[in-house]
């Protein structure tokens, strides 16, 4: 899931939005509910060149335009689309209740949505079963975006996990709400009193970050992270899969990942899947760490030799802890766009769209269901340079430049060549592309 707004500038060249992967609820915006194994171009629902960011959640998707308009589609049983009802939307649909309220960023959780307006206000909609909407004593769900009144400061970044959410304010304070991390915290930290921000159903300031200024927050299924203006990365929550680069099973308060883990470079951007993280440093290097059993780290695992577990009473220490240290992925150096789904990823490098990780529903876009162990170009988009990418839990979206249309003179030349070919009996198959195989199976998980 994309948890950081893109800073890329859309070009003036013709562009289009492509979608593929899990689609049981219409989250691809293609008008049906079958999985799609190769990128398929969407019909225009807004001016493609004006798309600012793309993101997705458990079964829904959101697109924000340069003008601040919000378009949504997919699963809506808890009102997570903010459309005022609970019917799924098979096409990208404008969120009319927000017309006149320009949107800056959207974070999609499993079954809820957090919306940041251009004036720094935070809204929420969808399921509130775990307090993830930040509205104490509120309804179990909300079908229209409502303001989180207790966030009185201007906010610059929001994030949504499985059952919790985060916000970073302009002054650098991090707030967290939703009880998604509480159960694992109690289980893994027996006898300890958990900090309020892990158990609150309303925004509560995250303690332990008082000496730093946060500029961005991200969330996984059971963990949180914050990036500071000095390029430091703090993490907390569950460490079951080594996603916190620690030997502890659970970190109840933020802990900084030491600079040497990033080759002593400042971190400039961070993204999170459900159980893995990706970070980029000031020189463009990209590091991955955390869970790796679907190939989501994009690299072979390091040896477990030399690791010694930390003594603790927990019966559930970090599994596969040798994966827990960030390691650079050279093939991603210089990536201009990155996005994490639950267990898969997308990146744009030199204009090419790359994918890797979990691929059960075709979200890597290679036409198969086999997991992708290392980043590789999405061949179906090889003639369409990537501008923006965004992931949902099991689906993918990309804004790409379309190939330039031939000039009138080129068309005349082509017709002349075609006539010549007919005369000589030559068949030229060089420019013929295979038809996209868009058959899919019903998906029962996402």
Short mmCIF file of C-alpha atoms in Angstrom, two decimals:
data_model
loop_
_atom_site.label_atom_id
_atom_site.label_comp_id
_atom_site.label_asym_id
_atom_site.label_seq_id
_atom_site.Cartn_x
_atom_site.Cartn_y
_atom_site.Cartn_z
CA UNK A 1 0.00 0.00 0.00
CA UNK A 2 1.32 3.39 -0.89
CA UNK A 3 1.76 5.34 2.27
CA UNK A 4 3.60 8.41 1.07
CA UNK A 5 2.34 10.98 -1.44
CA UNK A 6 4.27 11.16 -4.65
CA UNK A 7 6.35 14.17 -5.52
CA UNK A 8 6.71 13.31 -9.19
CA UNK A 9 5.53 15.81 -11.76
CA UNK A 10 3.19 14.49 -14.40
CA UNK A 11 4.40 15.34 -17.86
CA UNK A 12 2.42 16.94 -20.65
CA UNK A 13 2.69 13.78 -22.76
CA UNK A 14 -0.49 11.69 -23.14
CA UNK A 15 -0.92 9.45 -20.11
CA UNK A 16 -3.22 6.71 -18.91
CA UNK A 17 -3.92 4.77 -15.74
CA UNK A 18 -3.30 1.00 -15.80
CA UNK A 19 -4.57 -1.52 -13.25
CA UNK A 20 -3.95 -5.20 -12.51
CA UNK A 21 -4.06 -7.79 -9.73
CA UNK A 22 -6.74 -8.73 -7.19
CA UNK A 23 -10.16 -7.45 -8.15
CA UNK A 24 -12.82 -9.31 -6.12
CA UNK A 25 -14.50 -6.03 -5.21
CA UNK A 26 -13.88 -3.98 -8.34
CA UNK A 27 -10.86 -2.24 -6.82
CA UNK A 28 -9.21 -1.99 -10.24
CA UNK A 29 -11.96 0.31 -11.49
CA UNK A 30 -12.46 -1.77 -14.64
CA UNK A 31 -16.17 -2.45 -14.20
CA UNK A 32 -15.93 -6.14 -13.21
CA UNK A 33 -14.80 -8.35 -10.34
CA UNK A 34 -12.29 -10.75 -11.89
CA UNK A 35 -8.56 -10.75 -11.16
CA UNK A 36 -6.41 -9.24 -13.91
CA UNK A 37 -2.97 -10.74 -14.61
CA UNK A 38 -1.63 -8.16 -17.06
CA UNK A 39 -1.92 -4.34 -16.86
CA UNK A 40 -5.16 -3.12 -18.39
CA UNK A 41 -5.79 0.49 -19.34
CA UNK A 42 -8.68 2.22 -17.62
CA UNK A 43 -11.16 4.34 -19.48
CA UNK A 44 -10.71 8.01 -18.68
CA UNK A 45 -12.39 9.06 -15.45
CA UNK A 46 -10.34 12.22 -15.02
CA UNK A 47 -7.57 13.93 -16.94
CA UNK A 48 -4.74 11.39 -16.51
CA UNK A 49 -1.98 13.98 -16.69
CA UNK A 50 -3.41 15.59 -13.58
CA UNK A 51 -3.17 12.58 -11.26
CA UNK A 52 -1.20 13.48 -8.13
CA UNK A 53 -1.17 10.19 -6.21
CA UNK A 54 -2.49 6.63 -6.35
CA UNK A 55 -3.02 4.28 -3.43
CA UNK A 56 -5.07 1.31 -2.25
CA UNK A 57 -6.22 -0.64 0.80
CA UNK A 58 -7.52 -4.10 1.55
CA UNK A 59 -10.04 -4.01 -1.28
CA UNK A 60 -10.39 -0.39 -2.34
CA UNK A 61 -8.44 2.21 -4.32
CA UNK A 62 -8.09 5.99 -4.30
CA UNK A 63 -6.73 8.51 -6.80
CA UNK A 64 -6.08 12.18 -5.99
CA UNK A 65 -5.82 14.71 -8.83
CA UNK A 66 -3.66 17.82 -8.96
CA UNK A 67 -6.79 19.84 -8.31
CA UNK A 68 -7.41 17.93 -5.10
CA UNK A 69 -10.34 15.83 -6.29
CA UNK A 70 -10.71 12.33 -4.86
CA UNK A 71 -11.83 9.32 -6.93
CA UNK A 72 -12.48 5.95 -5.27
CA UNK A 73 -13.57 2.42 -6.21
CA UNK A 74 -13.78 -1.10 -4.84
CA UNK A 75 -14.95 -2.61 -1.57
CA UNK A 76 -17.33 -0.39 0.36
CA UNK A 77 -19.18 -2.59 2.85
CA UNK A 78 -18.05 -0.39 5.75
CA UNK A 79 -18.33 2.90 3.85
CA UNK A 80 -14.57 3.13 3.28
CA UNK A 81 -15.15 4.85 -0.08
CA UNK A 82 -16.86 7.76 1.65
CA UNK A 83 -19.67 7.85 -0.91
CA UNK A 84 -22.53 7.95 1.59
CA UNK A 85 -23.56 4.31 1.04
CA UNK A 86 -22.17 0.76 1.37
CA UNK A 87 -22.40 -0.50 -2.21
CA UNK A 88 -19.17 -1.51 -3.94
CA UNK A 89 -18.05 0.76 -6.78
CA UNK A 90 -16.73 -0.98 -9.91
CA UNK A 91 -15.49 2.24 -11.51
CA UNK A 92 -13.55 5.16 -10.08
CA UNK A 93 -16.19 7.48 -8.65
CA UNK A 94 -15.78 11.07 -7.42
CA UNK A 95 -16.22 11.56 -3.67
CA UNK A 96 -18.85 14.26 -4.02
CA UNK A 97 -19.05 15.11 -0.33
CA UNK A 98 -15.49 16.47 -0.61
CA UNK A 99 -16.10 18.73 -3.60
CA UNK A 100 -14.79 22.16 -2.65
CA UNK A 101 -12.43 20.60 -0.09
CA UNK A 102 -9.15 19.92 -1.95
CA UNK A 103 -7.38 16.73 -0.90
CA UNK A 104 -3.62 16.45 -0.39
CA UNK A 105 -3.13 12.77 0.50
CA UNK A 106 -5.14 9.59 1.10
CA UNK A 107 -4.11 6.54 3.15
CA UNK A 108 -6.16 3.37 2.73
CA UNK A 109 -6.23 0.84 5.55
CA UNK A 110 -7.74 -2.63 5.46
CA UNK A 111 -11.35 -1.44 5.69
CA UNK A 112 -11.09 2.29 6.34
CA UNK A 113 -9.69 5.45 4.77
CA UNK A 114 -7.78 8.42 6.20
CA UNK A 115 -7.93 11.64 4.16
CA UNK A 116 -5.66 14.68 4.50
CA UNK A 117 -6.95 17.97 3.09
CA UNK A 118 -4.75 20.65 1.59
CA UNK A 119 -5.32 22.84 4.65
CA UNK A 120 -3.98 20.14 6.97
CA UNK A 121 -7.24 18.74 8.32
CA UNK A 122 -7.73 14.96 8.67
CA UNK A 123 -10.95 13.12 7.78
CA UNK A 124 -11.84 9.45 8.11
CA UNK A 125 -14.45 6.96 6.91
CA UNK A 126 -15.09 3.22 6.90
CA UNK A 127 -14.89 0.70 9.72
CA UNK A 128 -14.40 1.95 13.27
CA UNK A 129 -14.41 -1.44 15.01
CA UNK A 130 -10.94 -0.83 16.45
CA UNK A 131 -11.12 2.94 16.84
CA UNK A 132 -9.21 3.40 13.59
CA UNK A 133 -11.33 6.41 12.58
CA UNK A 134 -10.03 8.42 15.53
CA UNK A 135 -13.51 9.27 16.74
CA UNK A 136 -14.00 8.06 20.33
CA UNK A 137 -17.43 6.64 21.13
CA UNK A 138 -18.29 6.99 17.45
CA UNK A 139 -20.37 4.61 15.33
CA UNK A 140 -19.05 1.22 14.23
CA UNK A 141 -18.68 2.60 10.74
CA UNK A 142 -18.94 5.89 8.90
CA UNK A 143 -20.01 6.17 5.24
CA UNK A 144 -19.16 9.86 4.76
CA UNK A 145 -15.73 11.36 5.56
CA UNK A 146 -15.84 13.11 8.93
CA UNK A 147 -13.26 15.35 10.56
CA UNK A 148 -11.10 13.97 13.34
CA UNK A 149 -11.80 16.87 15.65
CA UNK A 150 -9.19 15.89 18.24
CA UNK A 151 -6.41 16.52 15.69
CA UNK A 152 -6.35 20.27 16.13
CA UNK A 153 -2.90 20.86 14.65
CA UNK A 154 -2.07 21.14 10.96
CA UNK A 155 -1.14 17.69 9.63
CA UNK A 156 1.38 17.03 6.83
CA UNK A 157 1.36 13.22 6.54
CA UNK A 158 -1.09 10.39 7.30
CA UNK A 159 -0.84 6.59 7.27
CA UNK A 160 -3.24 3.68 7.66
CA UNK A 161 -2.43 0.13 8.72
CA UNK A 162 -4.58 -2.91 9.26
CA UNK A 163 -6.43 -1.52 12.30
CA UNK A 164 -4.58 1.65 13.28
CA UNK A 165 -3.67 5.03 11.81
CA UNK A 166 -1.06 7.77 12.17
CA UNK A 167 -0.58 11.46 11.49
CA UNK A 168 2.47 13.74 11.56
CA UNK A 169 1.85 17.42 12.25
CA UNK A 170 3.57 20.45 10.75
CA UNK A 171 5.37 20.89 14.08
CA UNK A 172 6.75 17.34 13.82
CA UNK A 173 4.58 15.56 16.41
CA UNK A 174 3.30 12.05 15.62
CA UNK A 175 -0.18 10.94 16.67
CA UNK A 176 -1.48 7.37 16.57
CA UNK A 177 -4.95 5.92 17.11
CA UNK A 178 -6.75 2.58 16.75
CA UNK A 179 -6.16 -0.50 18.87
CA UNK A 180 -4.63 -2.67 16.15
CA UNK A 181 -1.24 -3.00 17.89
CA UNK A 182 -2.60 -3.50 21.40
CA UNK A 183 -3.30 -7.24 21.34
CA UNK A 184 0.16 -8.24 20.12
CA UNK A 185 1.69 -5.70 22.50
CA UNK A 186 -0.02 -7.23 25.51
CA UNK A 187 0.91 -10.74 24.39
CA UNK A 188 4.55 -9.95 23.66
CA UNK A 189 5.16 -7.55 26.56
CA UNK A 190 3.60 -9.39 29.51
CA UNK A 191 3.53 -7.45 32.75
CA UNK A 192 4.17 -4.12 31.03
CA UNK A 193 1.77 -1.23 30.83
CA UNK A 194 1.48 -0.25 27.20
CA UNK A 195 1.77 3.43 26.20
CA UNK A 196 -1.57 5.15 25.66
CA UNK A 197 -1.00 5.62 21.92
CA UNK A 198 -1.10 1.83 21.42
CA UNK A 199 -4.51 1.44 23.05
CA UNK A 200 -6.30 4.72 22.29
CA UNK A 201 -9.31 5.08 19.99
CA UNK A 202 -8.55 8.77 19.59
CA UNK A 203 -5.36 10.52 18.42
CA UNK A 204 -2.69 10.20 21.08
CA UNK A 205 0.83 11.58 20.79
CA UNK A 206 3.54 8.97 20.31
CA UNK A 207 5.99 9.21 23.18
CA UNK A 208 9.69 8.75 22.59
CA UNK A 209 9.91 11.09 19.63
CA UNK A 210 10.16 14.34 21.59
CA UNK A 211 13.68 15.15 20.39
CA UNK A 212 12.94 14.71 16.70
CA UNK A 213 10.70 16.31 14.08
CA UNK A 214 8.63 13.89 12.03
CA UNK A 215 7.92 14.71 8.38
CA UNK A 216 6.34 11.42 7.26
CA UNK A 217 4.60 8.42 8.83
CA UNK A 218 3.89 4.93 7.48
CA UNK A 219 2.05 1.91 8.86
CA UNK A 220 2.12 -1.85 8.40
CA UNK A 221 -0.36 -4.43 9.57
CA UNK A 222 1.02 -4.37 13.11
CA UNK A 223 3.79 -1.76 13.18
CA UNK A 224 4.42 1.95 12.63
CA UNK A 225 7.32 4.08 11.44
CA UNK A 226 8.24 7.75 11.36
CA UNK A 227 10.82 9.58 9.24
CA UNK A 228 12.40 12.73 10.69
CA UNK A 229 13.63 15.90 9.01
CA UNK A 230 17.20 14.86 9.83
CA UNK A 231 16.87 11.60 7.91
CA UNK A 232 16.38 9.28 10.88
CA UNK A 233 13.89 6.40 10.86
CA UNK A 234 12.02 5.37 14.01
CA UNK A 235 9.97 2.17 14.26
CA UNK A 236 7.67 0.55 16.84
CA UNK A 237 5.12 -2.23 17.23
CA UNK A 238 5.37 -5.89 16.23
CA UNK A 239 8.68 -7.27 15.05
CA UNK A 240 7.47 -10.77 14.24
CA UNK A 241 9.09 -10.71 10.80
CA UNK A 242 12.10 -8.53 11.59
CA UNK A 243 10.47 -5.45 10.11
CA UNK A 244 11.76 -3.27 12.95
CA UNK A 245 15.42 -4.24 12.45
CA UNK A 246 15.57 -5.27 16.10
CA UNK A 247 15.96 -8.48 18.09
CA UNK A 248 12.97 -7.67 20.30
CA UNK A 249 9.63 -9.31 19.52
CA UNK A 250 7.74 -6.05 20.13
CA UNK A 251 8.82 -2.44 20.56
CA UNK A 252 6.23 -0.55 22.66
CA UNK A 253 7.98 2.78 22.07
CA UNK A 254 9.81 4.11 18.99
CA UNK A 255 13.38 2.96 18.43
CA UNK A 256 15.73 4.51 15.90
CA UNK A 257 17.25 2.27 13.25
CA UNK A 258 20.91 3.18 13.45
CA UNK A 259 22.48 5.07 10.56
CA UNK A 260 25.03 2.34 9.84
CA UNK A 261 22.12 0.15 8.72
CA UNK A 262 21.74 2.57 5.81
CA UNK A 263 25.48 2.85 5.12
CA UNK A 264 25.53 6.05 7.22
CA UNK A 265 23.29 7.88 4.78
CA UNK A 266 20.22 9.91 5.63
CA UNK A 267 16.87 8.31 4.82
CA UNK A 268 14.78 10.50 2.52
CA UNK A 269 11.71 8.32 1.94
CA UNK A 270 10.08 5.25 3.48
CA UNK A 271 7.29 2.87 2.48
CA UNK A 272 5.70 -0.04 4.31
CA UNK A 273 3.95 -3.24 3.36
CA UNK A 274 2.10 -5.35 5.90
CA UNK A 275 5.31 -6.89 7.27
CA UNK A 276 8.23 -5.39 5.36
CA UNK A 277 9.70 -1.94 4.82
CA UNK A 278 11.49 -0.14 2.02
CA UNK A 279 13.59 3.00 2.46
CA UNK A 280 15.53 5.26 0.11
CA UNK A 281 18.56 7.29 1.13
CA UNK A 282 19.97 10.64 0.03
CA UNK A 283 22.09 9.10 -2.74
CA UNK A 284 19.16 7.12 -4.16
CA UNK A 285 20.04 3.74 -2.64
CA UNK A 286 17.07 1.54 -1.77
CA UNK A 287 17.04 -0.76 1.28
CA UNK A 288 14.56 -3.54 2.10
CA UNK A 289 13.99 -5.59 5.26
CA UNK A 290 11.35 -7.64 7.06
CA UNK A 291 9.29 -10.58 5.87
CA UNK A 292 10.60 -12.25 2.74
CA UNK A 293 8.72 -15.48 2.08
CA UNK A 294 6.91 -14.08 -0.97
CA UNK A 295 9.98 -12.41 -2.44
CA UNK A 296 8.85 -9.02 -1.17
CA UNK A 297 12.42 -7.99 -0.24
CA UNK A 298 13.55 -8.51 -3.82
CA UNK A 299 16.74 -10.28 -2.80
CA UNK A 300 18.17 -13.55 -1.54
CA UNK A 301 18.20 -13.93 2.22
CA UNK A 302 21.37 -13.48 4.20
CA UNK A 303 22.63 -16.29 6.39
CA UNK A 304 21.25 -16.62 9.88
CA UNK A 305 24.73 -17.28 11.24
CA UNK A 306 25.90 -14.87 13.90
CA UNK A 307 22.43 -13.99 15.17
CA UNK A 308 21.65 -14.63 18.81
CA UNK A 309 18.13 -14.15 20.19
CA UNK A 310 17.56 -11.63 22.92
CA UNK A 311 16.41 -13.18 26.19
CA UNK A 312 12.78 -12.43 26.87
CA UNK A 313 9.76 -14.22 28.23
CA UNK A 314 7.87 -14.00 24.97
CA UNK A 315 7.10 -17.31 23.27
CA UNK A 316 7.03 -15.49 19.94
CA UNK A 317 10.40 -13.94 19.11
CA UNK A 318 11.07 -12.44 15.74
CA UNK A 319 10.80 -15.18 13.13
CA UNK A 320 13.64 -15.38 10.62
CA UNK A 321 15.50 -12.54 12.39
CA UNK A 322 18.43 -12.70 9.95
CA UNK A 323 16.23 -10.87 7.46
CA UNK A 324 15.75 -7.99 9.85
CA UNK A 325 18.69 -5.82 8.88
CA UNK A 326 18.17 -3.37 5.99
CA UNK A 327 20.11 -4.39 2.90
CA UNK A 328 20.53 -2.33 -0.26
CA UNK A 329 18.96 -3.55 -3.48
CA UNK A 330 21.33 -2.28 -6.15
CA UNK A 331 18.92 -2.72 -9.03
CA UNK A 332 16.58 -0.15 -7.42
CA UNK A 333 19.15 2.61 -6.97
CA UNK A 334 17.80 5.86 -8.33
CA UNK A 335 14.15 4.77 -8.28
CA UNK A 336 11.89 7.79 -8.72
CA UNK A 337 8.74 6.02 -7.46
CA UNK A 338 8.16 3.16 -5.03
CA UNK A 339 4.99 1.69 -3.55
CA UNK A 340 4.35 -1.29 -1.26
CA UNK A 341 1.31 -3.53 -1.27
CA UNK A 342 0.71 -6.00 1.53
CA UNK A 343 3.44 -8.32 0.24
CA UNK A 344 4.37 -6.97 -3.21
CA UNK A 345 5.98 -3.80 -4.53
CA UNK A 346 6.19 -1.50 -7.53
CA UNK A 347 8.96 0.90 -8.52
CA UNK A 348 9.82 3.22 -11.39
CA UNK A 349 13.46 3.22 -12.46
CA UNK A 350 14.57 5.12 -15.52
CA UNK A 351 10.98 5.29 -16.67
CA UNK A 352 10.49 1.51 -16.47
CA UNK A 353 7.91 0.05 -14.10
CA UNK A 354 9.27 -2.81 -11.98
CA UNK A 355 7.42 -5.28 -9.75
CA UNK A 356 8.32 -8.02 -7.28
CA UNK A 357 6.92 -10.10 -4.42
CA UNK A 358 3.59 -11.85 -3.86
CA UNK A 359 1.83 -12.60 -7.14
CA UNK A 360 -1.05 -14.96 -6.31
CA UNK A 361 -3.58 -12.65 -7.93
CA UNK A 362 -1.38 -11.32 -10.73
CA UNK A 363 -0.38 -8.12 -8.96
CA UNK A 364 3.15 -8.28 -10.39
CA UNK A 365 1.66 -7.98 -13.86
CA UNK A 366 3.68 -10.69 -15.60
CA UNK A 367 0.68 -12.79 -16.61
CA UNK A 368 1.40 -15.50 -14.04
CA UNK A 369 0.54 -16.32 -10.43
CA UNK A 370 4.11 -17.21 -9.44
CA UNK A 371 5.79 -15.01 -6.84
CA UNK A 372 8.51 -12.75 -8.20
CA UNK A 373 11.73 -13.03 -6.19
CA UNK A 374 13.61 -10.04 -7.62
CA UNK A 375 12.50 -6.75 -9.21
CA UNK A 376 11.85 -7.11 -12.92
CA UNK A 377 10.29 -4.83 -15.53
CA UNK A 378 6.57 -5.17 -16.19
CA UNK A 379 6.89 -6.18 -19.82
CA UNK A 380 3.34 -5.19 -20.75
CA UNK A 381 4.27 -1.57 -19.89
CA UNK A 382 7.65 -1.56 -21.65
CA UNK A 383 6.50 1.02 -24.21
CA UNK A 384 4.74 3.18 -21.59
CA UNK A 385 7.15 4.97 -19.22
CA UNK A 386 5.95 5.07 -15.63
CA UNK A 387 5.07 8.35 -13.93
CA UNK A 388 3.33 7.24 -10.72
CA UNK A 389 2.66 3.87 -9.07
CA UNK A 390 0.40 2.80 -6.24
CA UNK A 391 -0.45 -0.50 -4.56
CA UNK A 392 -3.36 -1.91 -2.65
CA UNK A 393 -3.06 -4.99 -0.47
CA UNK A 394 -3.18 -7.27 -3.52
CA UNK A 395 -3.53 -5.00 -6.53
CA UNK A 396 -1.46 -2.54 -8.55
CA UNK A 397 -2.02 0.75 -10.34
CA UNK A 398 0.33 2.79 -12.51
CA UNK A 399 0.08 6.08 -14.36
CA UNK A 400 2.13 5.80 -17.53
CA UNK A 401 2.95 7.88 -20.57
CA UNK A 402 1.38 6.53 -23.71
CA UNK A 403 3.46 5.96 -26.83
CA UNK A 404 3.49 8.99 -29.09
CA UNK A 405 0.98 8.88 -31.92
CA UNK A 406 2.51 8.75 -35.38
CA UNK A 407 2.49 11.98 -37.36
CA UNK A 408 0.30 12.30 -40.47
CA UNK A 409 3.41 12.00 -42.63
CA UNK A 410 4.43 8.84 -40.78
CA UNK A 411 0.96 7.40 -41.40
CA UNK A 412 1.32 8.10 -45.12
CA UNK A 413 4.75 6.46 -45.11
CA UNK A 414 3.32 3.43 -43.29
CA UNK A 415 0.51 3.07 -45.86
CA UNK A 416 3.03 3.38 -48.66
CA UNK A 417 5.20 0.71 -47.04
CA UNK A 418 2.15 -1.53 -46.56
CA UNK A 419 1.33 -1.26 -50.23
CA UNK A 420 4.93 -2.12 -51.11
CA UNK A 421 4.80 -5.13 -48.80
CA UNK A 422 1.63 -6.38 -50.46
CA UNK A 423 3.28 -6.08 -53.84
CA UNK A 424 6.38 -8.00 -52.77
CA UNK A 425 4.41 -10.54 -50.69
CA UNK A 426 6.45 -9.79 -47.56
CA UNK A 427 4.84 -10.19 -44.14
CA UNK A 428 6.21 -7.98 -41.41
CA UNK A 429 5.29 -9.20 -37.92
CA UNK A 430 7.87 -7.13 -36.13
CA UNK A 431 5.45 -4.70 -34.53
CA UNK A 432 2.75 -7.16 -33.61
CA UNK A 433 2.27 -7.64 -29.88
CA UNK A 434 0.60 -10.62 -28.21
CA UNK A 435 -2.91 -9.99 -26.96
CA UNK A 436 -3.22 -9.47 -23.22
CA UNK A 437 -4.51 -12.49 -21.35
CA UNK A 438 -6.95 -10.91 -18.93
CA UNK A 439 -8.65 -14.01 -17.63
CA UNK A 440 -8.84 -14.14 -13.82
CA UNK A 441 -10.18 -16.21 -10.97
CA UNK A 442 -12.43 -15.11 -8.18
CA UNK A 443 -10.39 -14.05 -5.17
CA UNK A 444 -11.61 -15.05 -1.72
CA UNK A 445 -9.03 -13.34 0.49
CA UNK A 446 -8.76 -9.69 -0.49
#
